[in-house]
Amino acid sequence: MNVLEICRQKLQEGGLRLTRQREQILAVMCEHQGEHLTREGISNLVQQEYPSVGKATVYRTITVFEKLGIVSRNNLDERVRYELADPAQAHEHHHMICLACGKIAEMRGDFLETQEQILLRDYGFHVVNHQLKFYGYCRDCAKEQEL
Ligand SMILES: [Zn+2]
Ligand SMILES: [Zn+2]
Ligand SMILES: [Zn+2]
């Protein structure tokens, strides 16, 4: 299943339709997969390709997508950012944030399955998601700082 089909299915489950505008916004987000965009950023990109889609529609749609788990919201820096949720992964991927240049990189894989089992075993806590941020220096900045 591609992202569009998954999105259509999730909207349907939420009792909503994949309208033309929702599809256009989704298409733009697919083109920028792996990026972490602000609402303004998404709106600007959408308007470049589809000038008829207004900012308010984009913002509303992002909220709908977020509720349905199509996009995830991250507080990676001082801005609220959105990205397409990875349908192949049950939980969110992790992020590496460079303290020097501000670059946000992604780390694939969960790596927390053991911790999730411990939380369940010792605390009776069922983990459904998590957000993990690593702060440090990217390869280029580490070299510059001779780390
Ligand atoms: Zn996990
Ligand atoms: Zn850096
Ligand atoms: Zn990410």
Short mmCIF file of C-alpha atoms and ligand atoms in Angstrom, two decimals:
data_model
loop_
_atom_site.label_atom_id
_atom_site.label_comp_id
_atom_site.label_asym_id
_atom_site.label_seq_id
_atom_site.Cartn_x
_atom_site.Cartn_y
_atom_site.Cartn_z
CA MET A 1 0.00 0.00 0.00
CA ASN A 2 1.34 3.43 -0.81
CA VAL A 3 0.95 6.50 1.40
CA LEU A 4 -2.05 7.73 -0.55
CA GLU A 5 -3.94 4.46 -0.07
CA ILE A 6 -3.04 4.33 3.62
CA CYS A 7 -4.21 7.91 4.01
CA ARG A 8 -7.45 7.19 2.18
CA GLN A 9 -8.07 4.23 4.47
CA LYS A 10 -7.36 6.21 7.65
CA LEU A 11 -9.62 9.04 6.56
CA GLN A 12 -12.33 6.52 5.79
CA GLU A 13 -11.96 4.98 9.24
CA GLY A 14 -12.33 8.48 10.66
CA GLY A 15 -15.50 9.00 8.61
CA LEU A 16 -13.83 11.49 6.26
CA ARG A 17 -13.16 11.63 2.55
CA LEU A 18 -9.91 12.22 0.70
CA THR A 19 -10.97 15.46 -0.96
CA ARG A 20 -8.94 17.01 -3.77
CA GLN A 21 -7.41 19.55 -1.39
CA ARG A 22 -6.51 16.92 1.18
CA GLU A 23 -4.93 14.88 -1.60
CA GLN A 24 -2.93 17.90 -2.81
CA ILE A 25 -1.63 18.64 0.68
CA LEU A 26 -0.72 14.99 1.15
CA ALA A 27 1.08 14.94 -2.23
CA VAL A 28 3.23 17.90 -1.19
CA MET A 29 4.06 16.22 2.13
CA CYS A 30 5.01 13.03 0.27
CA GLU A 31 7.37 15.03 -1.95
CA HIS A 32 9.05 16.30 1.19
CA GLN A 33 9.12 13.02 3.09
CA GLY A 34 11.88 12.94 5.70
CA GLU A 35 11.70 16.69 6.25
CA HIS A 36 10.35 18.28 9.39
CA LEU A 37 8.19 21.18 8.36
CA THR A 38 6.34 23.87 10.23
CA ARG A 39 2.70 24.60 9.38
CA GLU A 40 3.82 27.76 7.62
CA GLY A 41 6.42 25.80 5.68
CA ILE A 42 3.86 23.23 4.54
CA SER A 43 1.43 25.98 3.59
CA ASN A 44 4.07 27.79 1.51
CA LEU A 45 5.00 24.60 -0.33
CA VAL A 46 1.34 23.78 -1.00
CA GLN A 47 0.68 27.26 -2.31
CA GLN A 48 3.62 27.07 -4.71
CA GLU A 49 2.01 24.09 -6.40
CA TYR A 50 -1.65 24.68 -5.69
CA PRO A 51 -2.23 28.43 -5.28
CA SER A 52 -5.95 27.93 -4.76
CA VAL A 53 -5.45 26.05 -1.47
CA GLY A 54 -5.63 28.59 1.35
CA LYS A 55 -3.53 28.68 4.49
CA ALA A 56 -6.53 27.99 6.77
CA THR A 57 -7.35 24.84 4.78
CA VAL A 58 -3.78 23.62 5.08
CA TYR A 59 -3.74 24.21 8.84
CA ARG A 60 -7.10 22.50 9.32
CA THR A 61 -6.01 19.55 7.21
CA ILE A 62 -2.77 19.12 9.16
CA THR A 63 -4.85 18.92 12.35
CA VAL A 64 -7.12 16.28 10.79
CA PHE A 65 -4.10 14.31 9.52
CA GLU A 66 -2.52 14.48 12.96
CA LYS A 67 -5.64 13.18 14.71
CA LEU A 68 -5.77 10.24 12.33
CA GLY A 69 -2.08 9.41 12.72
CA ILE A 70 -1.21 10.31 9.13
CA VAL A 71 1.27 12.94 10.24
CA SER A 72 3.10 13.23 13.51
CA ARG A 73 3.89 16.40 15.39
CA ASN A 74 7.35 16.95 16.84
CA ASN A 75 8.78 19.60 19.08
CA LEU A 76 12.27 19.14 17.75
CA ASP A 77 13.42 22.70 18.25
CA GLU A 78 11.60 25.87 19.25
CA ARG A 79 9.17 25.35 16.34
CA VAL A 80 6.35 22.83 16.14
CA ARG A 81 7.09 20.61 13.16
CA TYR A 82 5.17 17.99 11.25
CA GLU A 83 6.17 15.02 9.17
CA LEU A 84 4.48 12.09 7.50
CA ALA A 85 4.11 9.20 9.90
CA ASP A 86 5.92 6.06 8.77
CA PRO A 87 3.20 3.46 8.18
CA ALA A 88 5.74 0.63 8.32
CA GLN A 89 6.70 1.49 11.88
CA ALA A 90 4.37 1.17 14.86
CA HIS A 91 6.23 3.81 16.86
CA GLU A 92 7.92 7.04 15.90
CA HIS A 93 11.50 7.12 14.75
CA HIS A 94 14.11 9.05 16.75
CA HIS A 95 15.77 12.33 15.94
CA MET A 96 19.29 13.65 16.23
CA ILE A 97 19.48 17.40 16.66
CA CYS A 98 22.72 19.26 16.05
CA LEU A 99 23.38 21.97 18.63
CA ALA A 100 25.67 23.87 16.28
CA CYS A 101 23.89 23.98 12.90
CA GLY A 102 20.38 22.94 13.99
CA LYS A 103 20.18 20.12 11.45
CA ILE A 104 17.63 17.43 12.32
CA ALA A 105 18.52 13.91 11.23
CA GLU A 106 16.44 10.76 11.60
CA MET A 107 17.37 7.45 13.06
CA ARG A 108 15.50 4.46 11.67
CA GLY A 109 14.40 1.57 13.83
CA ASP A 110 12.78 1.53 17.25
CA PHE A 111 15.56 0.26 19.54
CA LEU A 112 13.26 0.60 22.57
CA GLU A 113 11.45 -2.74 22.46
CA THR A 114 13.36 -4.00 25.51
CA GLN A 115 12.57 -0.86 27.50
CA GLU A 116 8.93 -1.10 26.46
CA GLN A 117 8.79 -4.66 27.81
CA ILE A 118 10.38 -3.54 31.08
CA LEU A 119 7.79 -0.76 31.47
CA LEU A 120 5.04 -3.29 30.92
CA ARG A 121 6.55 -5.87 33.27
CA ASP A 122 7.58 -3.53 36.11
CA TYR A 123 5.01 -0.77 35.86
CA GLY A 124 2.12 -2.35 33.98
CA PHE A 125 2.50 0.47 31.49
CA HIS A 126 1.51 -0.21 27.86
CA VAL A 127 3.63 1.90 25.51
CA VAL A 128 1.85 2.98 22.33
CA ASN A 129 4.37 5.57 21.19
CA HIS A 130 7.38 7.62 22.21
CA GLN A 131 9.51 10.53 21.10
CA LEU A 132 13.23 10.49 21.57
CA LYS A 133 15.58 13.36 20.82
CA PHE A 134 19.35 13.12 20.86
CA TYR A 135 21.23 16.41 21.21
CA GLY A 136 24.79 16.70 20.03
CA TYR A 137 26.93 17.57 17.05
CA CYS A 138 26.54 16.28 13.51
CA ARG A 139 29.57 14.87 11.68
CA ASP A 140 30.50 18.18 10.03
CA CYS A 141 30.09 20.27 13.18
CA ALA A 142 31.92 17.69 15.33
CA LYS A 143 34.86 17.89 12.92
CA GLU A 144 34.84 21.68 13.07
CA GLN A 145 34.83 21.59 16.86
CA GLU A 146 37.47 18.85 16.79
CA LEU A 147 35.37 16.52 18.94
ZN ZN B 1 8.82 1.58 20.36
ZN ZN B 2 25.71 20.39 12.64
ZN ZN B 3 11.47 12.54 11.57
#
